[in-house]
Amino acid sequence: MSDTRRRVKVYTLNEDRQWDDRGTGHVSSTFVERLKGISLLVRAESDGSLLLESKISPNTAYQKQQDTLIVWSEAENYDLALSFQEKAGCDEIWEKICQVQGKDPALEITQDPIDESEEERFEEMPETSHLVELPPCELARLEEIADLVTSVLSSPIRREKLALALMSEGYMKKLLQLFQVCEDLDNREGLHHLYEIVRGVLFLNKAALFEVMFSDDCIMDVVGCLEFDPSLVQPKKHREFLTKTAKFKEVIPITDSELRQKIHQTYRVQYIQDIILPTPSVFEENFLSTLTSFIFFNKVEIVSMLQEDEKFLTEVFAQLTDEATEDCKRRELVNFFKEFCAFSQTLQPQNRDAFFKTLANLGILPALEIVMGMDDLQVRAAATDIFSYLVEFSPSMVREFVMQEPQQTDDDVLLINVVIKQMICDSDPELGGAVQLMGLLRTLIDPENMLAPTNKTEKTEFLSFFYKYCMQVLTVPLLASTVDEKNCKGDLSFPIVNACLCLSDHFQTAQLLALILELLTFCVEHHTYHIKTYIMNKDLLRRVLVLMNSKHTFLALCALRFMRRIIGQKDEYYNRYIVKGNLFEPVINTLLDNGTRYNLLNSAIIELFEFIKVEDIKSLIAHIIDNYYKALESIEYVQTFKGLKGRYEQEKDRQTLRLNRSVSRYRRDARTLDEDEDEEMWFNEDGEAIEKSRPEEEFPESFGKYMEAKKVKESDNKENFPKRTPTGSFKFTFSHSAGAANGTNGANCKPATSPTSAASPNGSPAKSATPPATPVVKTAMVGLVDYPDDEDEEDEDEEQSPRKRPRLGS
């Protein structure tokens, strides 16, 4: 069995003046040849590695604090501490240090720290002058004592000497007894001097003094002295608050008297630091570092003592989940755990791991599942804070628990669904709790923290679980706010009327929908397959885009951001879904309704189309130009839409070039026509190119008919060739006409194709009712015709004000 007396934790002080745990091991003091002296060695108890190797220097100031701590500085801004498990081990090592330095082990500090500015003067001092001479502890000498304490604060050496003097002969206890006399006599002058004395002693920054001042016998007198600040007209009533208002509540009776005393002490010292003492000035900012360390180590001890008492924690969990527990008692239990978890943040990573694993083994997550679903707002808020500690500590631990739940419980009471419902039902007008819970959900579903090497299937398994059991709960408010149940009857393709926005127009509901959309947008970026399947099955983007009509611009922007993230994936499945559903229409209608106003909504929509242009997403470009260019071509304050048109025409030119090259290759391969012939195809009455599949020897009749039709076709082609516009480009009119998108009926337009390829009522080409008798080579150029009526239509469009552009589909 290892020697527990020498079991220690090694701490170093970081730049933020916080102690970092470097590990647990066993300390020894041995001669190290390399260092040429007696040294402190700490070897890790886990693997025997060397955690610390420090030579005991004759000139280093070692301090013994709280019976189990030894603290020293090895270099500038590099402080070390050994925290012993037992007092006996601390005393043993302390005696060894004092033996090397030739000091009395009864002292709490072996050396006075030397300040460079006073080093020379210090060397001239005789060794016997190690104490400051204090005036007698009497009422008449309080002013003199106060002046002495205040005067030494600027000198590190004199602070050390004063601290030693105050610790001798019980001087501090005598001073605090004078406080009681002054208060009984209502001696305000003496009370003001005692305030200066006690405040100055705290600034001496000595742990040994703190042990005396913060003991049960003295701490309330210290608080009493600090009530009488000379700058205040009336003294504060801190003691009254600590004894009457701040009640110590034992949710489960604590039988360990040492633990009770440590909890009381820590609370009161924290109160002194945070409430009573004024904010330190720049000059004083380092004077209370030891006070901070005192509180820190106290909290570490409290957490460790509670964690080791499994009987206590087991009883707490049993009462927390017991249905018979009264609401007020349950509230106290939850608040205890909240504070317990807050204290755990002072622990170092490895200790915090052990702490949360203990809580997990005792059943913290099933307990949270119960209390988070309760009606008591205070209980739910405290439970949420505890849940946040667990998620931040280990998202994988929470995920592992929730994936085991469907085997044991219904979907409605799954932990994640309880969290989602609490987010949805947050009664706070500012949705503070909902924002916190949304952040926790995002952490849980973030694939970036699902890459633990011990469980490589965690990502797949958890996301499948989440989309199966939880996603429908998350999207309930969104679907409820974007459907008219009376008319839709479950048909998602039914046109959603504006009346369904009455829910989303409520400000708090709009905020909630914005949070949900933010989470869904995160899913689009990080979940790919799962969210894509969900969007397609639920026609989710169509539902989201209804919110473009919301009177709350921030919600419209959230809906637009969701679509922008989908398009940003550059996934052809998404693109076909958008094209097929005609989902650009609500976005373009919002752009047109916005008119010429230059605002965030306008910029965001323009950026969406600019992205499509820059990334050259061909399927979307063709859809936009075919259906909406008539409505967009008048927008000239940006070049986005003209750029889209240019991209569109470039692609048409490339397709034409590819077609010509394929025709040339076919001509070279045919070898059946005369060398002076430059055609291998004939055109049917609908203007479609028909591939010649066999040589003329095999079908002489067809070939003869082709030669007769060729001459007629050549003359027709000259007449019907696309006309050039004044800008020099070709003007095309397709069955997906911009006029149809703007609501014009095109009554004067002649059909560009035969009835077998006529446009469908929704403006997209309808499939032929009967397939052609011969194989057809489909080209991207459909019915290139110049209508003489187009110029009149353009003139009419130019007369319309840009502020009153027609809405699409009107």
Coordinates of N, CA and C in Angstrom, one line a residue, residues 564-675:
R564 N -30.1 29.9 -48.6 CA -28.8 30.2 -49.0 C -27.8 29.1 -48.6
R565 N -28.0 28.6 -47.4 CA -27.1 27.5 -47.0 C -27.3 26.2 -47.8
I566 N -28.6 26.0 -48.2 CA -28.9 24.8 -49.0 C -28.2 25.0 -50.4
I567 N -28.4 26.1 -51.0 CA -27.8 26.4 -52.3 C -26.3 26.3 -52.2
G568 N -25.8 26.8 -51.1 CA -24.3 26.8 -50.9 C -23.7 25.4 -50.9
Q569 N -24.5 24.3 -50.7 CA -24.0 23.0 -50.7 C -23.7 22.6 -52.2
K570 N -24.2 23.3 -53.2 CA -24.0 23.0 -54.6 C -24.3 21.5 -54.9
D571 N -25.4 21.0 -54.3 CA -25.8 19.6 -54.5 C -27.0 19.6 -55.5
E572 N -26.8 18.8 -56.6 CA -27.8 18.7 -57.6 C -29.1 18.2 -57.2
Y573 N -29.2 17.4 -56.1 CA -30.4 16.9 -55.6 C -31.2 18.1 -55.0
Y574 N -30.5 19.0 -54.3 CA -31.2 20.2 -53.8 C -31.6 21.1 -55.0
N575 N -30.8 21.2 -56.0 CA -31.1 22.1 -57.1 C -32.3 21.6 -57.8
R576 N -32.4 20.3 -58.1 CA -33.6 19.8 -58.8 C -34.8 20.0 -57.9
Y577 N -34.7 19.8 -56.6 CA -35.8 20.0 -55.7 C -36.3 21.5 -55.8
I578 N -35.4 22.4 -55.8 CA -35.7 23.9 -55.9 C -36.4 24.2 -57.2
V579 N -35.8 23.6 -58.3 CA -36.4 23.9 -59.7 C -37.7 23.3 -59.8
K580 N -37.9 22.1 -59.4 CA -39.2 21.4 -59.5 C -40.3 22.1 -58.7
G581 N -39.9 22.6 -57.6 CA -40.9 23.2 -56.7 C -41.1 24.7 -57.0
N582 N -40.3 25.2 -58.0 CA -40.4 26.7 -58.3 C -40.2 27.5 -57.0
L583 N -39.2 27.2 -56.3 CA -39.0 27.8 -54.9 C -38.3 29.2 -54.9
F584 N -37.9 29.6 -56.1 CA -37.3 31.0 -56.2 C -38.4 32.0 -56.1
E585 N -39.7 31.6 -56.4 CA -40.8 32.6 -56.6 C -41.0 33.5 -55.3
P586 N -41.0 32.9 -54.1 CA -41.2 33.7 -52.9 C -40.0 34.7 -52.7
V587 N -38.8 34.2 -53.0 CA -37.7 35.1 -52.8 C -37.7 36.3 -53.8
I588 N -38.1 36.0 -55.0 CA -38.1 37.1 -56.0 C -39.3 38.0 -55.7
N589 N -40.4 37.5 -55.3 CA -41.5 38.3 -54.9 C -41.1 39.3 -53.7
T590 N -40.4 38.8 -52.8 CA -39.9 39.6 -51.7 C -38.9 40.7 -52.2
L591 N -38.1 40.3 -53.1 CA -37.2 41.3 -53.7 C -38.0 42.4 -54.4
L592 N -39.0 42.0 -55.2 CA -39.8 43.0 -55.9 C -40.6 43.9 -55.0
D593 N -41.2 43.3 -53.9 CA -42.0 44.0 -52.9 C -41.1 45.0 -52.2
N594 N -39.8 44.7 -52.0 CA -38.9 45.6 -51.3 C -38.6 46.8 -52.1
G595 N -38.9 46.8 -53.4 CA -38.8 48.0 -54.2 C -37.3 48.4 -54.4
T596 N -37.1 49.7 -54.3 CA -35.8 50.3 -54.5 C -35.1 50.5 -53.1
R597 N -35.7 50.0 -52.1 CA -35.0 50.3 -50.7 C -33.7 49.5 -50.6
Y598 N -32.7 50.2 -50.1 CA -31.4 49.5 -50.0 C -31.2 49.1 -48.5
N599 N -31.5 47.9 -48.2 CA -31.5 47.4 -46.9 C -30.8 46.0 -46.8
L600 N -30.8 45.4 -45.6 CA -30.2 44.2 -45.4 C -30.9 43.1 -46.2
L601 N -32.2 43.1 -46.2 CA -33.0 42.1 -47.0 C -32.6 42.1 -48.5
N602 N -32.6 43.3 -49.0 CA -32.2 43.5 -50.4 C -30.8 42.9 -50.7
S603 N -29.8 43.3 -49.8 CA -28.5 42.8 -50.0 C -28.3 41.3 -49.9
A604 N -29.1 40.7 -49.0 CA -29.0 39.3 -48.8 C -29.5 38.5 -50.0
I605 N -30.7 39.0 -50.6 CA -31.2 38.4 -51.8 C -30.3 38.5 -52.9
I606 N -29.7 39.7 -53.1 CA -28.8 39.9 -54.2 C -27.6 39.0 -54.1
E607 N -27.1 38.8 -52.8 CA -26.0 38.0 -52.6 C -26.3 36.5 -53.0
L608 N -27.5 36.1 -52.7 CA -27.9 34.7 -53.1 C -27.7 34.5 -54.6
F609 N -28.3 35.4 -55.4 CA -28.2 35.3 -56.8 C -26.7 35.5 -57.3
E610 N -26.0 36.4 -56.6 CA -24.6 36.6 -57.0 C -23.8 35.3 -56.8
F611 N -24.1 34.6 -55.7 CA -23.4 33.3 -55.5 C -23.7 32.3 -56.6
I612 N -24.9 32.2 -57.0 CA -25.3 31.3 -58.1 C -24.6 31.7 -59.3
K613 N -24.4 33.0 -59.6 CA -23.7 33.4 -60.8 C -22.2 33.1 -60.7
V614 N -21.6 33.4 -59.6 CA -20.1 33.2 -59.4 C -19.8 31.8 -59.5
E615 N -20.6 30.9 -58.8 CA -20.3 29.5 -58.8 C -20.8 28.8 -60.1
D616 N -21.5 29.5 -60.9 CA -22.0 29.0 -62.2 C -22.8 27.7 -62.0
I617 N -23.8 27.8 -61.2 CA -24.7 26.7 -61.0 C -25.7 26.6 -62.1
K618 N -25.4 25.8 -63.1 CA -26.1 25.9 -64.4 C -27.5 25.6 -64.3
S619 N -27.9 24.6 -63.6 CA -29.3 24.2 -63.5 C -30.2 25.4 -62.9
L620 N -29.6 26.0 -61.9 CA -30.4 27.1 -61.3 C -30.4 28.4 -62.2
I621 N -29.3 28.6 -62.9 CA -29.2 29.8 -63.8 C -30.2 29.6 -64.9
A622 N -30.3 28.4 -65.5 CA -31.3 28.2 -66.6 C -32.7 28.4 -66.0
H623 N -33.0 27.9 -64.8 CA -34.3 28.0 -64.3 C -34.7 29.5 -64.0
I624 N -33.7 30.2 -63.5 CA -34.0 31.6 -63.1 C -34.3 32.4 -64.4
I625 N -33.4 32.2 -65.4 CA -33.5 33.0 -66.6 C -34.8 32.6 -67.4
D626 N -35.1 31.3 -67.5 CA -36.2 30.9 -68.2 C -37.5 31.4 -67.6
N627 N -37.6 31.5 -66.3 CA -38.8 31.8 -65.6 C -39.0 33.2 -65.1
Y628 N -37.9 33.9 -64.7 CA -38.0 35.1 -64.0 C -37.2 36.3 -64.6
Y629 N -36.6 36.1 -65.7 CA -35.7 37.2 -66.2 C -36.5 38.4 -66.6
K630 N -37.7 38.2 -67.1 CA -38.6 39.4 -67.5 C -38.8 40.3 -66.2
A631 N -39.0 39.6 -65.1 CA -39.2 40.4 -63.8 C -38.0 41.0 -63.3
L632 N -36.8 40.5 -63.6 CA -35.6 40.9 -63.0 C -34.7 41.8 -63.9
E633 N -35.0 41.8 -65.2 CA -34.1 42.5 -66.1 C -34.0 44.0 -65.9
S634 N -35.1 44.6 -65.3 CA -35.1 46.0 -65.0 C -34.2 46.4 -63.8
I635 N -33.7 45.4 -63.1 CA -32.9 45.8 -61.9 C -31.5 46.0 -62.4
E636 N -31.0 47.2 -62.5 CA -29.8 47.5 -63.1 C -28.8 48.1 -62.1
Y637 N -29.2 48.3 -60.8 CA -28.2 48.9 -59.9 C -27.1 47.9 -59.5
V638 N -27.3 46.7 -59.8 CA -26.3 45.7 -59.7 C -26.2 44.9 -61.1
Q639 N -25.1 44.3 -61.4 CA -24.9 43.6 -62.6 C -25.2 42.1 -62.5
T640 N -25.8 41.7 -61.3 CA -26.0 40.3 -61.0 C -26.9 39.6 -62.1
F641 N -28.0 40.2 -62.4 CA -29.0 39.5 -63.2 C -28.5 39.6 -64.7
K642 N -27.9 40.6 -65.1 CA -27.3 40.6 -66.5 C -26.2 39.6 -66.5
G643 N -25.5 39.5 -65.4 CA -24.4 38.4 -65.4 C -25.0 37.0 -65.5
L644 N -26.1 36.8 -64.8 CA -26.8 35.5 -64.9 C -27.2 35.2 -66.4
K645 N -27.8 36.3 -67.0 CA -28.2 36.2 -68.4 C -27.0 35.8 -69.3
G646 N -25.9 36.5 -69.0 CA -24.7 36.2 -69.8 C -24.2 34.8 -69.6
R647 N -24.2 34.3 -68.4 CA -23.8 32.9 -68.1 C -24.7 32.0 -68.9
Y648 N -26.0 32.3 -68.9 CA -27.0 31.5 -69.5 C -26.7 31.4 -71.0
E649 N -26.4 32.5 -71.7 CA -26.2 32.6 -73.1 C -24.9 31.9 -73.5
Q650 N -23.9 32.0 -72.6 CA -22.6 31.3 -72.8 C -22.8 29.8 -72.8
E651 N -23.6 29.3 -71.9 CA -23.9 27.9 -71.8 C -24.7 27.4 -73.1
K652 N -25.6 28.3 -73.6 CA -26.3 27.9 -74.8 C -25.3 27.8 -76.0
D653 N -24.4 28.8 -76.0 CA -23.4 28.8 -77.1 C -22.6 27.5 -77.0
R654 N -22.2 27.1 -75.8 CA -21.4 25.9 -75.7 C -22.1 24.7 -76.1
Q655 N -23.4 24.6 -75.8 CA -24.2 23.5 -76.2 C -24.4 23.4 -77.7
T656 N -24.6 24.6 -78.3 CA -24.6 24.7 -79.8 C -23.3 24.2 -80.4
L657 N -22.2 24.6 -79.8 CA -20.9 24.2 -80.3 C -20.7 22.7 -80.2
R658 N -21.1 22.2 -79.1 CA -21.0 20.7 -78.9 C -21.9 20.0 -79.9
L659 N -23.1 20.5 -80.1 CA -24.0 19.9 -81.1 C -23.4 19.9 -82.5
N660 N -22.8 21.0 -82.9 CA -22.2 21.1 -84.2 C -21.0 20.1 -84.3
R661 N -20.2 20.0 -83.2 CA -19.1 19.0 -83.3 C -19.6 17.6 -83.4
S662 N -20.7 17.3 -82.7 CA -21.2 15.9 -82.8 C -21.8 15.7 -84.2
V663 N -22.3 16.7 -84.8 CA -22.8 16.6 -86.2 C -21.6 16.3 -87.2
S664 N -20.5 17.1 -86.9 CA -19.4 16.9 -87.8 C -18.8 15.5 -87.7
R665 N -18.7 15.0 -86.4 CA -18.2 13.6 -86.2 C -19.1 12.6 -86.9
Y666 N -20.5 12.8 -86.9 CA -21.4 11.9 -87.5 C -21.2 12.0 -89.0
R667 N -20.9 13.2 -89.6 CA -20.7 13.3 -91.0 C -19.5 12.5 -91.5
R668 N -18.4 12.6 -90.6 CA -17.2 11.8 -91.0 C -17.5 10.3 -91.0
D669 N -18.3 9.9 -90.0 CA -18.5 8.5 -89.9 C -19.5 7.9 -90.8
A670 N -20.5 8.7 -91.3 CA -21.6 8.2 -92.1 C -21.0 7.6 -93.4
R671 N -20.2 8.4 -94.1 CA -19.6 7.9 -95.4 C -20.6 7.4 -96.4
T672 N -21.9 7.7 -96.2 CA -22.9 7.3 -97.2 C -23.4 8.4 -98.1
L673 N -23.2 9.6 -97.7 CA -23.6 10.7 -98.5 C -22.5 11.2 -99.4
D674 N -22.8 12.0 -100.4 CA -21.8 12.5 -101.2 C -20.8 13.5 -100.5
E675 N -19.6 13.6 -100.9 CA -18.6 14.5 -100.2 C -19.0 15.9 -100.2

